[in-house]
Structures are given as C-alpha cells and as structure tokens.
Amino acid sequence: MKMAIRVFLLLFMFFSSSYPTFSLYEDQVGLMDWHQKYIGKVKHAVFHTQKAARKRVVVSTEENVVASLDLRHGEIFWRHVLGPNDVIDQIDIVLGKYVITLSSGGSILRAWNLPDGQMVWESTLIGSKPSKPLLLVPTNLKVDKDNVVFVYGNGFIHAVASVDGEVLWKKELASEGIDIHQIIYPDGSDKIYAVGFLGFSEVAAYQLNVKSGELSKPSNLLFPAGFSGDLSFVTDETAVAMDSTGTILVAIHFQDGQIRLHQTPVSQIIQDFSGTAVILSSKIPGMFILKIDSSVAFIRVINEGKLEVVDKLGHTNSISDSLPLSDSQEAFALVQHGDGKILLTVKLSGDWTSNLVEETIQMDHQRGIVDKVFINSYVRMDRSNGFRFLIVMADHSLLLLQQGEIVWSREDGLASIVDVKASELPVEKDGVSVAKVEHNLYEWLKGHLLKLKGTLMIATPDDVAAIQKIRLQSSEKSKMTRDRNGFRKLLIVLTRAGKLFALHTGDGRIVWSLLLNSLRKSEACENPRGISLHQWQDPHHHALDENPSVLVVGRCGHSLDSAGVLSIVDTYTGEERSHMGPLHSIIRIIPLPFTDSLEQRLHLLLDGNQQAHLYPRTAEALRIFQQELGNIYWYSAETNKGILRGHGVQKNCVLEETDDFCFDSRDLWSIVFPSESETIAATATRSLNEVVHTQTKVTGDQEVMYKYISKNLLFLATVAPKAGGPIGSVTPDESSLVVYVIDTVTGRILHRMTHHGSQGPLQAVFSENWIVYHYFNLRAHRYEMSVIEIYDQARADNKDVLKLVLGTHNLTSPTTAYSRPEVVTKSQSYFFTHSVKTMAVTSTAKGITSKQVLLGTIGDQVLALDKRFLDPRRTANPTQAEKEEGIIPLTDSLPIIPQSYITHSLKVEGLRGIITVPAKLESTTLVFAYGVDLFFTRLAPSRTYDSLTEDFSYALLLITIIALLVAILVTWVWSEKKELQEKWR
Amino acid sequence: MDKGKAVMGSGRRWAVELTDNSTSHSSRDIPDPPGFTRASQEQDDSAVSKQKKDAEANWKSQKAWEVAQSPFKNLFMMAFMMWMAGSTVHLFSIGITVSALLQPINALRGVGKVFEPYKDNKVDLLAPKLVFIALNLAGLGLGIWKLNTLGLLPTHVSDWVSSLPPPQEVEYAGGGIQLY
C-alpha cells in the first residue's frame, strides 16, 4: 500500500512539474490547420516556354516575391520572398536557365536557377545616389565569351557577367546630374547608349563601349520649354516625351551621337484637345500611347518625327508589352472592357487594322477591371500563332487565358491582407433528410470501424491511408453551418485591393468575395484604399434573425485628411448592405461598448477637426449615446509630436447645417514626452472583446491578489530619438526605453519604468492585467522580453470571509477611474533568442483557460509561449507552495521548445499579423496568421480539458459497452441456472 | 395464515397444527398436560437466574465499554493514514479523508444500534455511549481538520472571491495612434 502511494505521489509530482507541450503527431498535420501560399500582385512576368522544359512563367510581385509558376495549372514551382525593404525593380531570364532579379533600387542583382529556384549568385552594386533602376539583358552579346547583363542603378552603369555575377566594368553616369531613363543596345553593335534628361530641360545621350565601358563624349541638346514625365522609347533611335505644359509632344532622335528634336502640338493631331495629356509607358515598336482625360490615343511615329493617330479608345484598358514573333514581326495585346466580359485583341505593331486574335471572355464582376496583361505566343498545329494571356485584375488576382477560356486563376489579393475579423456561420436549420442521415450513419460506422482497426493495430496500409483520408476530408469541418464547439467560422479579410473575402475556417476555401463599391475608383474617389474592418452587427442575444455584418472603413486618398468611405457588408451573403461616402475624414475609429436593439455596435469616427461622428445614424443610437455622453472619452497618441492627449466628448458641433450625430470634443489632459529623449515607439491596449473570468489571482498559499483590470489602460513605450535606427546604430549609453502604463480616462500614469541601454523595435501585447513586450538589450547584445503585472492594492483589504459569504462586499460594484487607484506592479525580464515580427495573445470564450503569447518570429513561424514563463512571481528557488501553484523556477532566458511552434514545419512567408478568435469550447482558441501566406490552426493552451479528442474511438467505447452488457446478460442467465440447480439438489 | 384460517372455516375435516405453541400465550386456553404445572418451574429457576443475570450485566457493561473505546484505535489508524496521504489533493488523500469523515458519521448515526445488544436495565449505557460519541466526534474532527489542510474547506478569502467577475467601469475611453 505504502509503495503504491509513493509511486502515485512520484507520478503526480512528475506530471505537475513537467511543462506542457502542444506538439502534433505527424499524422495530425492538416487535420485542423491549413496553409495557403500566395505571391501577391504581379508586377512583371517573363514566360519560359521552350519545348523541352516544363512551361512556366516567372513573376515578381509587389510583395517582393519572385516566383516560378506552372503555366498549366498556376501552381508555384518555387518562390522566394525578399525582405520588405528589398523591392524588386526588374526581372528577366538569361542564358535560358537563370532568372535575374534587380532589387533594392538597383543595388542588388541576383541570379536564381530556373528549374529549382536555387540562388546561383548575388552581386551588390554600390553606387553614390539613388536613381531609377534599369536592367538590360541583350540576347546575343558576348564580352570575353560571357553573356553580359547591363544594370543601371544608383548613378552607375555596371556590366555584369551573367554566369557568375562578376562585375566586368562600371562607370559613373550621374556625376553630371544626368537622370538616365533608358539604356539601349542596338543589336549587333559594340556600343550601348544611355539616354536621359540632364536637369529639367536638356536631353543627353552617353555612348559606352560594351567591352570596356569606355565613355565617349556625351551629346546634349537643350529644349528650353522643359520636359515632364518619362521618356517613352518607340524604337531604338526614337523616343517621345512631353513638354512641361503637357500640350506639345517632342519626338527625339538619336543617331550617331546626334540628337534631333521634333515638336508636335497635341492639338494638331487630335481634334478638340484641351487640357493636358500624359504619355503612358508602353513598349510597342513604332507606337506610343497618350492619355487624354478619360480616353487613350494610339499614336504612330512615322520617320522624322511625324506623328499620326492610329486609334482612339474611350474605355480604360490595358496594353501588353510587345512580343516578337517568329517572322520578325511584333505583336501586342489590347484588353477592353465590356459588360461583364473582357475583349482581348492581339495586333501586329505594324498593322493596326487587322487582329491576329479576337476573344471575348466572361469575367467575374468581383474581379474588377484588368490592371496588367502579359502575352506569350505558341505555335499551333497549323503553324499559326496562338497566344496566352496572363492578366492581373484590379483585385490583384492572376488569370491565365487561352483560346477564350480561363485556364487557371489565383487569388493573389490574399497576399496583402489589411485587416481580419471573424464572423459566425448561420445556425443549422431543422429538417435534415432521412436518406442523408442513413448515408451519414453508414459512413460514420464505416469510418469508426476503420479507426477501430487502426487503434487495434490490425489495419492494412490501405486502411491506414483510408483513415488518413477520412480524417483530412472530414465533411464536418467544412460545413456551412455553426457547430457546437464554435470551430467553424468565417474569417472576413480585407485586402489592399479593397476586396473582401470570406474564408471558411474548416478548410480555408473562399466562401464569397466582394470588390467593394465604395473602394472602386470613381470620379469622387480617385485613390480608394481600405483601412480597417470592424464588427458592425453581431447578433447573439436579440435580433437573431438579423445577419451579422462588418463595417469596412476606407479612405479616398493617401493623406490623412482625405475623405472617408464606409461600407456595411452582410457576412452571410457577402452583399454590400449600404455604403456611405465620400464623407468627413477618418483619423480614428472607436468602437463603443454599446449596441442598439438590432445589436448594431455604436462607433465613433473621429475626423481631422477632432469632431466625433456617431454611427449608426439612428435615433436609437443617438439616445443610447446621449445617456452615456459624459462617460465617453478618447485619447490620441501623436507620434510625430510626442504628445498623448485625452479628450472628452462634448455637445453637438457647430456647423452650418445642424448634424445631431456630430459631437465636439474638448481637451482634458495631455502628457508631453521630452522630445530630446523620448519618442513614442509603440502602444498596446486590451482588445475590446476580451473576456476576463475573475478579478483575483489566488496564490499557492491561499492568498488573494486582486488584478487591476481596466479597459481604459494604455501601454506606451518610448525610445530615445537616436535609437530609432537599426540595432547597433547607437551605444548603450545613448539609448533607453521607457514604458508607461497610463489610464486613458484621467491621464494618470500608473506605472513608469526605464530600461537603460535598450532600444526597439518594440512589440507588445496587453491582456487582462498584464503586458508582455519585446525589445533589444544593447548591453547584453540580446533580445529581451519583459512582463508587467498590475495589481489593485485598494481591494486587498477585503479579507472578511463572513462579508464575502453574505455578499455584502463591494468588489463587483462599478468602479470609476476618478477614484484613487492604488496599484502595485510586478515585473520581470528574460532573454529571448528570436527577434519578433508581431505578437498576439490567445483569447478564449470565458477567459478561464490559461493564456499563451503567440510570437511571429523572424523566420516567419509562429511560436506559442506559455504565459507561465512570463510570470513576475518566478524565483530561482520556488517554495513548495509556489511549486504546487505551477510557478516555474526562474531562468535567465525563455526556453524555446521546438514542439511549441504552432506552424510546425510550415512558414507563413512575409508574416505580418496574428489574430486569435475564441471558439465556443472554452479550452480552444482559433489562430489565424497572415502575411504573403495564410495559416490557420486551433490551439488549446491548457489542452482540451473539456472535450474528448477527435481521435477518440467512439466505436471502441460502444463495443465495450455492448460487450459488457452481453457479459452481464450471460452471467445473469448462468447464475440463474446455477441457483436453480442448487435448489433442486 | 389468513388463507389457512379461511380454509379451516370452510369446513375442513381435520388439521394438524405443526407449529409449537407451547410458549406462546395463545395456547393458554388449552389445558396443560397432567403433572405439569407451569408456575412451579418459574419459581424454581429464580435463584440461579439471578446469579446468571448479574454476570451477564457485568459482561454487558464490560463489552459496552469495549465498544465505546473501539473508535480510539481507529483514530490512530486514521491519523496514520492521513499522515501517509500527505497534504496535496489527489485521489488517495481524498479517499482517505472521505472515509475518515463518513466512518464517524455512520457510527454516530448508528449509536443506538451499536449498543443494542448490551441494553439492560441494570447496565448504565450512558457513559459508554458518551465516550463513544466523543471519540467519534474526535474522529470527525480529525477528518475535518484533514479536509482543511487539504484546502477543501471554504475558509479562505480566496474561496469566495476566486470567481468574482471584474467590476464594471463607468467610463470608457478609446482611441490610439491614427490610422494610416
């Protein structure tokens, strides 16, 4: 007996002291997580369709991705995500086997192996001053038996060997202030020309020797009227530019080092022209495109600078670059928009009237207009030319069209998610058909029998495969109805293109998508841009027949004071219920903790004049708001000035026309940070919908600590202005990091702490009564994470058990920020190995489950770190009571347990954000990480203590119960018989 | 029995009464067999039986005391078990504590029954009963003490406030860094 107790105690100690890890088994991958790869909006595309190799297209995108796509299916062969500051300028293919990328403003040139995407070489091209990056890949030019690539960037022209990236020669061109617009290599010659503007009104052309880079005397020509915009090259010898007034076209000829100009007023070739015209960049031989108001004109350059209008089209449309065909002709594609369809035409550059191809293709209205088109040709069976079109739509999706049909499409808009909100799915309706149930029952039994076989290890390899398939394709998880555990939801995402997508959490498929009307280009709104998403209506208690909806906030321009636009979108149907705007500017959006009878959340939108606008604009909302008017405050962190201000909402604003929904605000308090030593680096607040289960924390020795829980707390960190640069740019003595915890109602600083010798980048999360933040410690040369926990000392006197039993305490009565708070903070710091891109914290339905901090690491993975490691009560030698409470002995650094990477072996390339959504099951939280890739999974920070695992074999349980029942029956009959026999004896 | 009577009543010719009614009073109306006097037998035994009864009373009171003291051993046993179980909450310690609580309670409920066999006019059962009750109460106390050391008694502040939701706030403030 004693032995048993000892063993039991030992086991208990073992389990209570071991750290919980949340790793997956290999066969569980993909059961509750999904991962999607994207590339972003395509900027350049180069086709590689030689007969022998697999047909592919190499693209570079605005997310700084260079990728090789399968031309048949649109799948990614390989992909590289360059850093956020390493913007790709140009791509091309050399030698038929290397992909060349020029990035970072023409200072980094890389070659990637075409078949597998391995990097072959990289050259850093150093220059003096930034300039327009240019890449020229001559098809058949050899210098010392090497194929050469010419790069112009940072004022230097470089000749780079394409085999090994060695710089053969370089020459500075920018020394005289010339702004090079184009490098030209006339086929077969031994010279290259660099043409550009010198200053504002002078054309200059340099001549360089291909082999040595020797510079011959530049030829200049002054044009007193001045130029505007770009040089547009029509042929290797002729370029067209616009004069500074935008009314005269200038044709520029370069010939044998001579420059000649030829001026043509636009009004001379185009009737009833007024205003200004802009030359659109294009690469069609002998032709250029002029944009006049809303129409475009195609103008051909006939020799000696004579211009002739070929055609004039009214619609906005896209034109591809020209493509050389086999018979020394060049073709280009023109896309025009019709009603719900697009018209594709391919023309020869020399012959406008006839079309090589004319196709009409039905196009989803939600994709918007065509943004870019790339063409590629192939030889058909009958030796004629066929064309493939790669088009980029306004929603950033990528489509391949061939023979009038969409071959494949990629939703690459999802690579640039701006904001995410989760929405419930509809409740399941009654009346499921019998046949379906029977089918399901049969399937269910079959599935469970298979599982049982797996459990009893009698399954054949085929069975194992079938089990895995059933698990992965479980129809349960992708149903379009709400489930009991709340795992199935819709993720509403807003992309930079202004498109809303609804993704199903079960398998990540797109349920609906909507290119918002308010975020489409229009006369009133030139450059619309989506800013954020907000939960508008989320019926839970009443108004249950209403569908939930989200509020999409956008802005018309890039400046802060440009007009705002609002849309309300139904999340079940994906229809835009209403849209408003353009209206007042939108600087801040404050969701209020009040809802009206339709469960529409009240929102305050603050404009540039510090006026607050109430939405929804209903009398009921106004009544609710008026009741709470005195208790609503707002604060603004002005990062550029280093001021934190608090404001109260006052009476209606004074305008020409009365607006009941507009309120003035008054300044209440301000905190001015000393500008010579502190600039605001980061802020963090608690999320509005976070649920906290209890206000107390009970320690191991039955003591009670009252948490200081307030929604009105702001965590704010400042760094020394000098330390704003990258790590290592300042000495530890010059840099310090100050953190504040501020009550945003009264402006009271509750806590202030300085980390000497530390600097940003700073990431922080605020949850319940604690803050976790990550920064760099310059003295220790390591990243550090700190935790601050805030406790309420004013409540600590509530020690009378009798009062608590009778409920005569005031612990749950409403509190005000104006009562004097007595807070105590505890904090601790730890070293941490990784640098962190983004941080989040898990949230659960009732807030009972312990928390995990989710860290987006620099390697684009998501690491879950238990909050227990970030506990300021950790000590090097915890007492017995503390050990029982689960306090981990203090170590100097936080452990990184490989199994706690929730992204397991996957990478969320370009990781930008992580959001967590509570499931209905208390133990579980849903995690969505987004960047260029998307990743979704389910997390149980304290394991699933409230449900059986999905692997639980119900069949085994059933069989056990049946077997036991049978056993009872048999033994009963048997005992009856025996008893009878006894009696007869 | 009722059925039998009913059958007799319906005119059965004969019946054999197999039950021995010799000691019961119901058979008093039947005359005793010749030479048997009931009264003399009772008087003859009285002297012997008195002696016997005294001895029995002694024995009974002795036994009653023994019974009364029996929880004492149990108490030690229980205390030892509790010490073994330790002060952490798990299946074993809970089991021991529950049994330590249930045993005295059951014993207290059955005080009358325990002392039933020793009930006698001449034996004073009050004192043993009191001792028995006291010892069991001590056992119960031990159980409760154990419960308390396990932290299962709601005597601490923490037991009453641990599920209190955070208080509502009167004011609300939102805002932040401007949207870009």
PDB file of C-alpha atoms in Angstrom, chain A residues 119-120 162 235 356 409 448 453 478 617 621 631 645-646 654 729 737 748 776 808 813 823 837 853:
ATOM      1  CA  MET A 119      20.268  31.138 -55.852  1.00  0.00           C
ATOM      2  CA  VAL A 120      23.259  30.951 -58.194  1.00  0.00           C
ATOM      3  CA  SER A 162      25.582  36.511 -66.285  1.00  0.00           C
ATOM      4  CA  THR A 235      12.290  52.460 -81.474  1.00  0.00           C
ATOM      5  CA  LEU A 356      -4.463  38.273 -85.035  1.00  0.00           C
ATOM      6  CA  SER A 409      -6.810  31.744 -61.694  1.00  0.00           C
ATOM      7  CA  HIS A 448     -15.265   4.315 -36.964  1.00  0.00           C
ATOM      8  CA  LYS A 453      -8.890  -1.230 -36.770  1.00  0.00           C
ATOM      9  CA  SER A 478     -16.149  22.363 -43.938  1.00  0.00           C
ATOM     10  CA  ARG A 617     -27.105  57.298 -37.674  1.00  0.00           C
ATOM     11  CA  ALA A 621     -28.217  55.038 -31.278  1.00  0.00           C
ATOM     12  CA  ASN A 631     -18.631  58.854 -19.642  1.00  0.00           C
ATOM     13  CA  ARG A 645      -3.780  63.770 -25.295  1.00  0.00           C
ATOM     14  CA  GLY A 646      -7.042  62.892 -23.640  1.00  0.00           C
ATOM     15  CA  VAL A 654     -21.397  73.930 -34.543  1.00  0.00           C
ATOM     16  CA  SER A 729      23.424  52.262 -34.562  1.00  0.00           C
ATOM     17  CA  LEU A 737      13.498  52.595 -23.450  1.00  0.00           C
ATOM     18  CA  ARG A 748      -2.845  59.291 -14.749  1.00  0.00           C
ATOM     19  CA  PHE A 776      16.585  44.665 -27.749  1.00  0.00           C
ATOM     20  CA  THR A 808     -22.021  42.410   1.427  1.00  0.00           C
ATOM     21  CA  SER A 813     -19.883  47.290  -7.919  1.00  0.00           C
ATOM     22  CA  VAL A 823      -1.780  49.839  -7.951  1.00  0.00           C
ATOM     23  CA  LYS A 837       7.818  40.470 -36.082  1.00  0.00           C
ATOM     24  CA  VAL A 853       1.683  34.555 -26.062  1.00  0.00           C
TER      25      VAL A 853
END
